[in-house]
mmCIF file of C-alpha atoms in Angstrom:
data_model
loop_
_atom_site.group_PDB
_atom_site.id
_atom_site.type_symbol
_atom_site.label_atom_id
_atom_site.label_comp_id
_atom_site.label_asym_id
_atom_site.label_seq_id
_atom_site.Cartn_x
_atom_site.Cartn_y
_atom_site.Cartn_z
ATOM 1 C CA GLY A 1 0.002 0.004 0.001
ATOM 2 C CA ALA A 2 0.998 3.630 -0.329
ATOM 3 C CA GLY A 3 3.089 5.049 2.464
ATOM 4 C CA VAL A 4 3.612 8.629 3.548
ATOM 5 C CA SER A 5 4.786 10.764 0.646
ATOM 6 C CA GLN A 6 6.519 14.103 0.743
ATOM 7 C CA SER A 7 7.353 16.665 -1.878
ATOM 8 C CA PRO A 8 9.652 17.961 -3.031
ATOM 9 C CA SER A 9 12.369 15.495 -2.146
ATOM 10 C CA ASN A 10 14.964 18.253 -2.331
ATOM 11 C CA LYS A 11 14.611 22.005 -2.141
ATOM 12 C CA VAL A 12 17.346 24.569 -2.535
ATOM 13 C CA THR A 13 16.404 28.140 -1.780
ATOM 14 C CA GLU A 14 18.002 31.492 -1.105
ATOM 15 C CA LYS A 15 18.047 33.063 2.308
ATOM 16 C CA GLY A 16 14.949 35.181 2.856
ATOM 17 C CA LYS A 17 12.700 33.238 0.493
ATOM 18 C CA ASP A 18 9.572 31.388 1.612
ATOM 19 C CA VAL A 19 9.227 27.621 1.094
ATOM 20 C CA GLU A 20 6.331 25.185 1.256
ATOM 21 C CA LEU A 21 6.790 21.509 2.009
ATOM 22 C CA ARG A 22 4.004 19.031 1.394
ATOM 23 C CA CYS A 23 3.036 15.811 3.145
ATOM 24 C CA ASP A 24 0.499 13.207 2.046
ATOM 25 C CA PRO A 25 -0.187 10.887 4.996
ATOM 26 C CA ILE A 26 -1.367 7.329 4.799
ATOM 27 C CA SER A 27 -5.068 7.247 3.989
ATOM 28 C CA GLY A 28 -7.165 6.945 7.133
ATOM 29 C CA HIS A 29 -4.444 8.033 9.536
ATOM 30 C CA THR A 30 -5.866 10.617 11.875
ATOM 31 C CA ALA A 31 -2.592 11.858 13.309
ATOM 32 C CA LEU A 32 0.079 13.740 11.376
ATOM 33 C CA TYR A 33 3.458 14.937 12.642
ATOM 34 C CA TRP A 34 6.224 17.153 11.326
ATOM 35 C CA TYR A 35 9.808 16.736 12.501
ATOM 36 C CA ARG A 36 13.164 17.956 11.326
ATOM 37 C CA GLN A 37 16.569 16.375 11.427
ATOM 38 C CA SER A 38 19.672 18.449 11.025
ATOM 39 C CA LEU A 39 22.963 16.999 9.839
ATOM 40 C CA GLY A 40 24.408 14.869 12.608
ATOM 41 C CA GLN A 41 21.556 15.795 14.948
ATOM 42 C CA GLY A 42 18.701 13.835 16.347
ATOM 43 C CA LEU A 43 15.035 14.125 15.535
ATOM 44 C CA GLU A 44 13.269 17.354 16.543
ATOM 45 C CA PHE A 45 9.486 17.488 16.922
ATOM 46 C CA LEU A 46 7.826 20.466 15.247
ATOM 47 C CA ILE A 47 4.028 20.143 15.152
ATOM 48 C CA TYR A 48 1.260 17.556 15.557
ATOM 49 C CA PHE A 49 -2.233 17.366 14.087
ATOM 50 C CA GLN A 50 -4.889 15.010 15.449
ATOM 51 C CA GLY A 51 -8.275 14.926 13.769
ATOM 52 C CA ASN A 52 -10.185 18.170 14.244
ATOM 53 C CA SER A 53 -8.369 19.132 17.439
ATOM 54 C CA ALA A 54 -6.216 22.221 17.640
ATOM 55 C CA PRO A 55 -2.673 21.319 16.535
ATOM 56 C CA ASP A 56 0.182 21.090 19.021
ATOM 57 C CA LYS A 57 2.603 23.724 17.764
ATOM 58 C CA SER A 58 4.913 23.551 20.757
ATOM 59 C CA GLY A 59 7.916 22.412 18.722
ATOM 60 C CA LEU A 60 7.900 25.158 16.109
ATOM 61 C CA PRO A 61 11.219 27.017 16.527
ATOM 62 C CA SER A 62 9.948 30.471 15.542
ATOM 63 C CA ASP A 63 6.931 32.305 14.149
ATOM 64 C CA ARG A 64 8.454 31.950 10.685
ATOM 65 C CA PHE A 65 7.254 28.350 10.782
ATOM 66 C CA SER A 66 3.621 27.406 10.281
ATOM 67 C CA ALA A 67 1.700 24.369 9.156
ATOM 68 C CA GLU A 68 -1.801 23.512 8.154
ATOM 69 C CA ARG A 69 -3.688 20.351 7.423
ATOM 70 C CA THR A 70 -6.562 20.638 5.011
ATOM 71 C CA GLY A 71 -9.510 18.275 5.081
ATOM 72 C CA GLY A 72 -7.830 16.106 7.651
ATOM 73 C CA SER A 73 -5.415 14.769 5.059
ATOM 74 C CA VAL A 74 -2.675 16.660 3.222
ATOM 75 C CA SER A 75 -0.453 18.948 5.269
ATOM 76 C CA THR A 76 1.781 21.842 4.266
ATOM 77 C CA LEU A 77 4.692 23.145 6.332
ATOM 78 C CA THR A 78 5.594 26.733 5.449
ATOM 79 C CA ILE A 79 8.828 28.452 6.366
ATOM 80 C CA GLN A 80 8.880 32.184 5.775
ATOM 81 C CA ARG A 81 12.019 34.262 5.282
ATOM 82 C CA THR A 82 14.241 31.182 5.388
ATOM 83 C CA GLN A 83 17.555 31.320 7.225
ATOM 84 C CA GLN A 84 20.623 29.149 6.770
ATOM 85 C CA GLU A 85 19.975 27.459 10.109
ATOM 86 C CA ASP A 86 16.683 26.169 8.667
ATOM 87 C CA SER A 87 18.667 23.783 6.466
ATOM 88 C CA ALA A 88 17.676 20.270 7.477
ATOM 89 C CA VAL A 89 15.667 17.232 6.438
ATOM 90 C CA TYR A 90 12.005 17.828 7.192
ATOM 91 C CA LEU A 91 10.171 14.612 7.961
ATOM 92 C CA CYS A 92 6.454 13.964 8.033
ATOM 93 C CA ALA A 93 4.870 11.012 9.810
ATOM 94 C CA SER A 94 1.358 9.754 10.300
ATOM 95 C CA SER A 95 -0.222 7.285 12.664
ATOM 96 C CA LEU A 96 -3.504 5.554 13.159
ATOM 97 C CA LYS A 97 -3.675 5.466 16.915
ATOM 98 C CA ILE A 98 -4.601 8.470 18.948
ATOM 99 C CA ALA A 99 -2.049 9.928 21.347
ATOM 100 C CA GLY A 100 -2.628 8.581 24.809
ATOM 101 C CA ALA A 101 -3.483 5.118 23.572
ATOM 102 C CA SER A 102 -1.414 2.130 24.641
ATOM 103 C CA GLY A 103 1.476 2.632 22.289
ATOM 104 C CA TYR A 104 1.578 3.675 18.692
ATOM 105 C CA GLU A 105 3.598 3.394 15.512
ATOM 106 C CA GLN A 106 4.483 6.401 13.433
ATOM 107 C CA PHE A 107 5.025 5.876 9.725
ATOM 108 C CA PHE A 108 7.544 8.287 8.281
ATOM 109 C CA GLY A 109 7.876 9.699 4.827
ATOM 110 C CA PRO A 110 11.213 9.942 3.018
ATOM 111 C CA GLY A 111 11.663 13.577 3.991
ATOM 112 C CA THR A 112 12.384 16.827 2.184
ATOM 113 C CA ARG A 113 15.987 17.964 2.231
ATOM 114 C CA LEU A 114 15.966 21.741 2.515
ATOM 115 C CA THR A 115 19.117 23.707 1.764
ATOM 116 C CA VAL A 116 19.120 27.451 2.381
ATOM 117 C CA LEU A 117 21.982 29.229 0.642
ATOM 118 C CA ASP B 1 11.255 11.220 29.182
ATOM 119 C CA ALA B 2 13.736 8.793 30.603
ATOM 120 C CA LYS B 3 17.279 9.045 29.310
ATOM 121 C CA THR B 4 18.623 6.110 27.310
ATOM 122 C CA THR B 5 22.180 4.948 26.759
ATOM 123 C CA GLN B 6 23.196 2.955 23.705
ATOM 124 C CA PRO B 7 26.586 1.909 22.328
ATOM 125 C CA THR B 8 27.778 4.189 19.561
ATOM 126 C CA SER B 9 28.316 1.429 17.049
ATOM 127 C CA MET B 10 28.425 -2.299 16.536
ATOM 128 C CA ASP B 11 29.216 -4.739 13.773
ATOM 129 C CA CYS B 12 27.307 -7.893 13.004
ATOM 130 C CA ALA B 13 27.888 -10.778 10.619
ATOM 131 C CA GLU B 14 25.250 -11.400 8.000
ATOM 132 C CA GLY B 15 22.946 -14.242 8.974
ATOM 133 C CA ARG B 16 23.789 -13.992 12.649
ATOM 134 C CA ALA B 17 21.639 -12.504 15.391
ATOM 135 C CA ALA B 18 22.281 -8.881 16.283
ATOM 136 C CA ASN B 19 21.718 -7.956 19.926
ATOM 137 C CA LEU B 20 21.393 -4.233 20.547
ATOM 138 C CA PRO B 21 21.444 -3.140 24.200
ATOM 139 C CA CYS B 22 19.787 -0.084 25.699
ATOM 140 C CA ASN B 23 20.026 1.183 29.261
ATOM 141 C CA HIS B 24 17.166 3.207 30.712
ATOM 142 C CA SER B 25 17.696 3.071 34.465
ATOM 143 C CA THR B 26 15.395 6.032 35.195
ATOM 144 C CA ILE B 27 12.385 4.605 33.358
ATOM 145 C CA SER B 28 9.011 5.238 34.966
ATOM 146 C CA GLY B 29 6.285 2.697 35.371
ATOM 147 C CA ASN B 30 4.139 4.151 32.607
ATOM 148 C CA GLU B 31 6.898 4.610 30.038
ATOM 149 C CA TYR B 32 7.205 2.370 27.022
ATOM 150 C CA VAL B 33 10.394 1.272 25.301
ATOM 151 C CA TYR B 34 10.303 2.001 21.567
ATOM 152 C CA TRP B 35 12.785 1.056 18.883
ATOM 153 C CA TYR B 36 13.074 2.813 15.543
ATOM 154 C CA ARG B 37 15.762 2.601 12.916
ATOM 155 C CA GLN B 38 16.905 4.863 10.109
ATOM 156 C CA ILE B 39 18.576 3.576 7.021
ATOM 157 C CA HIS B 40 20.816 6.096 5.317
ATOM 158 C CA SER B 41 18.868 8.846 3.502
ATOM 159 C CA GLN B 42 15.512 7.375 4.466
ATOM 160 C CA GLY B 43 12.884 8.303 7.039
ATOM 161 C CA PRO B 44 12.840 6.522 10.392
ATOM 162 C CA GLN B 45 11.110 3.162 10.542
ATOM 163 C CA TYR B 46 9.252 1.766 13.514
ATOM 164 C CA ILE B 47 10.508 -1.618 14.701
ATOM 165 C CA ILE B 48 8.835 -2.605 17.948
ATOM 166 C CA HIS B 49 7.740 -1.362 21.361
ATOM 167 C CA GLY B 50 6.956 -2.822 24.762
ATOM 168 C CA LEU B 51 6.037 -1.962 28.327
ATOM 169 C CA LYS B 52 6.897 -4.907 30.584
ATOM 170 C CA ASN B 53 6.639 -8.117 28.647
ATOM 171 C CA ASN B 54 8.947 -9.308 25.940
ATOM 172 C CA GLU B 55 7.603 -8.631 22.477
ATOM 173 C CA THR B 56 8.174 -10.194 19.075
ATOM 174 C CA ASN B 57 7.053 -9.238 15.601
ATOM 175 C CA GLU B 58 8.144 -10.017 12.070
ATOM 176 C CA MET B 59 11.118 -7.697 12.324
ATOM 177 C CA ALA B 60 12.593 -8.228 15.760
ATOM 178 C CA SER B 61 12.251 -9.263 19.376
ATOM 179 C CA LEU B 62 12.386 -6.964 22.363
ATOM 180 C CA ILE B 63 13.621 -8.298 25.677
ATOM 181 C CA ILE B 64 12.970 -6.096 28.700
ATOM 182 C CA THR B 65 14.604 -6.934 32.008
ATOM 183 C CA GLU B 66 12.386 -7.576 34.989
ATOM 184 C CA ASP B 67 13.368 -4.295 36.657
ATOM 185 C CA ARG B 68 12.807 -2.540 33.282
ATOM 186 C CA LYS B 69 16.102 -0.702 33.591
ATOM 187 C CA SER B 70 17.481 -2.112 30.376
ATOM 188 C CA SER B 71 16.350 -3.833 27.213
ATOM 189 C CA THR B 72 17.774 -5.617 24.186
ATOM 190 C CA LEU B 73 16.562 -5.493 20.617
ATOM 191 C CA ILE B 74 17.265 -8.706 18.769
ATOM 192 C CA LEU B 75 17.418 -8.944 14.996
ATOM 193 C CA PRO B 76 17.326 -12.730 14.621
ATOM 194 C CA HIS B 77 19.035 -13.083 11.246
ATOM 195 C CA ALA B 78 20.727 -9.870 10.252
ATOM 196 C CA THR B 79 20.926 -9.000 6.564
ATOM 197 C CA LEU B 80 22.900 -6.318 4.762
ATOM 198 C CA ARG B 81 19.678 -4.305 4.550
ATOM 199 C CA ASP B 82 19.582 -4.093 8.332
ATOM 200 C CA THR B 83 22.568 -1.731 8.268
ATOM 201 C CA ALA B 84 21.155 1.410 9.875
ATOM 202 C CA VAL B 85 21.141 3.623 12.950
ATOM 203 C CA TYR B 86 18.958 2.104 15.666
ATOM 204 C CA TYR B 87 17.264 4.299 18.212
ATOM 205 C CA CYS B 88 15.975 3.253 21.623
ATOM 206 C CA ILE B 89 13.416 5.660 23.013
ATOM 207 C CA VAL B 90 11.644 5.608 26.364
ATOM 208 C CA LYS B 91 8.399 7.587 26.533
ATOM 209 C CA VAL B 92 4.959 7.571 27.967
ATOM 210 C CA SER B 93 2.389 6.958 25.282
ATOM 211 C CA ASP B 94 2.943 10.296 23.626
ATOM 212 C CA TYR B 95 3.530 11.569 20.197
ATOM 213 C CA LYS B 96 6.608 13.780 20.342
ATOM 214 C CA LEU B 97 9.340 11.438 19.290
ATOM 215 C CA SER B 98 12.927 12.516 19.755
ATOM 216 C CA PHE B 99 16.020 10.569 18.853
ATOM 217 C CA GLY B 100 19.462 10.687 20.377
ATOM 218 C CA ALA B 101 22.608 9.431 18.669
ATOM 219 C CA GLY B 102 21.492 5.800 18.532
ATOM 220 C CA THR B 103 23.625 2.789 17.624
ATOM 221 C CA THR B 104 25.098 2.564 14.165
ATOM 222 C CA VAL B 105 24.814 -1.082 13.183
ATOM 223 C CA THR B 106 26.881 -2.346 10.278
ATOM 224 C CA VAL B 107 26.061 -5.792 8.952
ATOM 225 C CA ARG B 108 29.020 -7.339 7.137
ATOM 226 C CA ALA B 109 28.903 -10.112 4.568
#
């Protein structure tokens, strides 16, 4: 079956430009997550969507970062006025179980490698 | 979240079992042990998780000590495709995953 897909796979942009990253979760998964992984660093949580609930934005590093999830499916992560420190792999994941349940499995997409020059 | 300690790297012969240790001495009673792995240039992949009992699925087995202060992930018959960074994570049932350095496992022919 289809997994989580992300586009573009690679994005090179100039400092100060805005970028949009897209995530298509697995059909039927109610939860969607955005993370980023910098070179040599661990995984950093950014934002979480669960059904119609208000998203958990606690991991967003600044107000230049925003995300939305339309129709409970596709999600877009937007970074405004990109900075060089935004360069990283941005990963999207989705899961079927609701947070707070007895364990869960997150399915990750291949990521978008963002390079800010 | 409880802190975990894993070896930086380990080698394993193809076809042999790979035993990956993880120490989590400060684990709380309601925290699960999760294992994910990340093959180079790919997104992380869930392997297995457990609370108290040992667990087994098609990918691996998870052995948790009785005091829950450590665990071992077992890949029963390692293949070259199992070469990856393996992450042990201890969390309550929550959604904000975070990975440390993990163990870089290299399976050699």
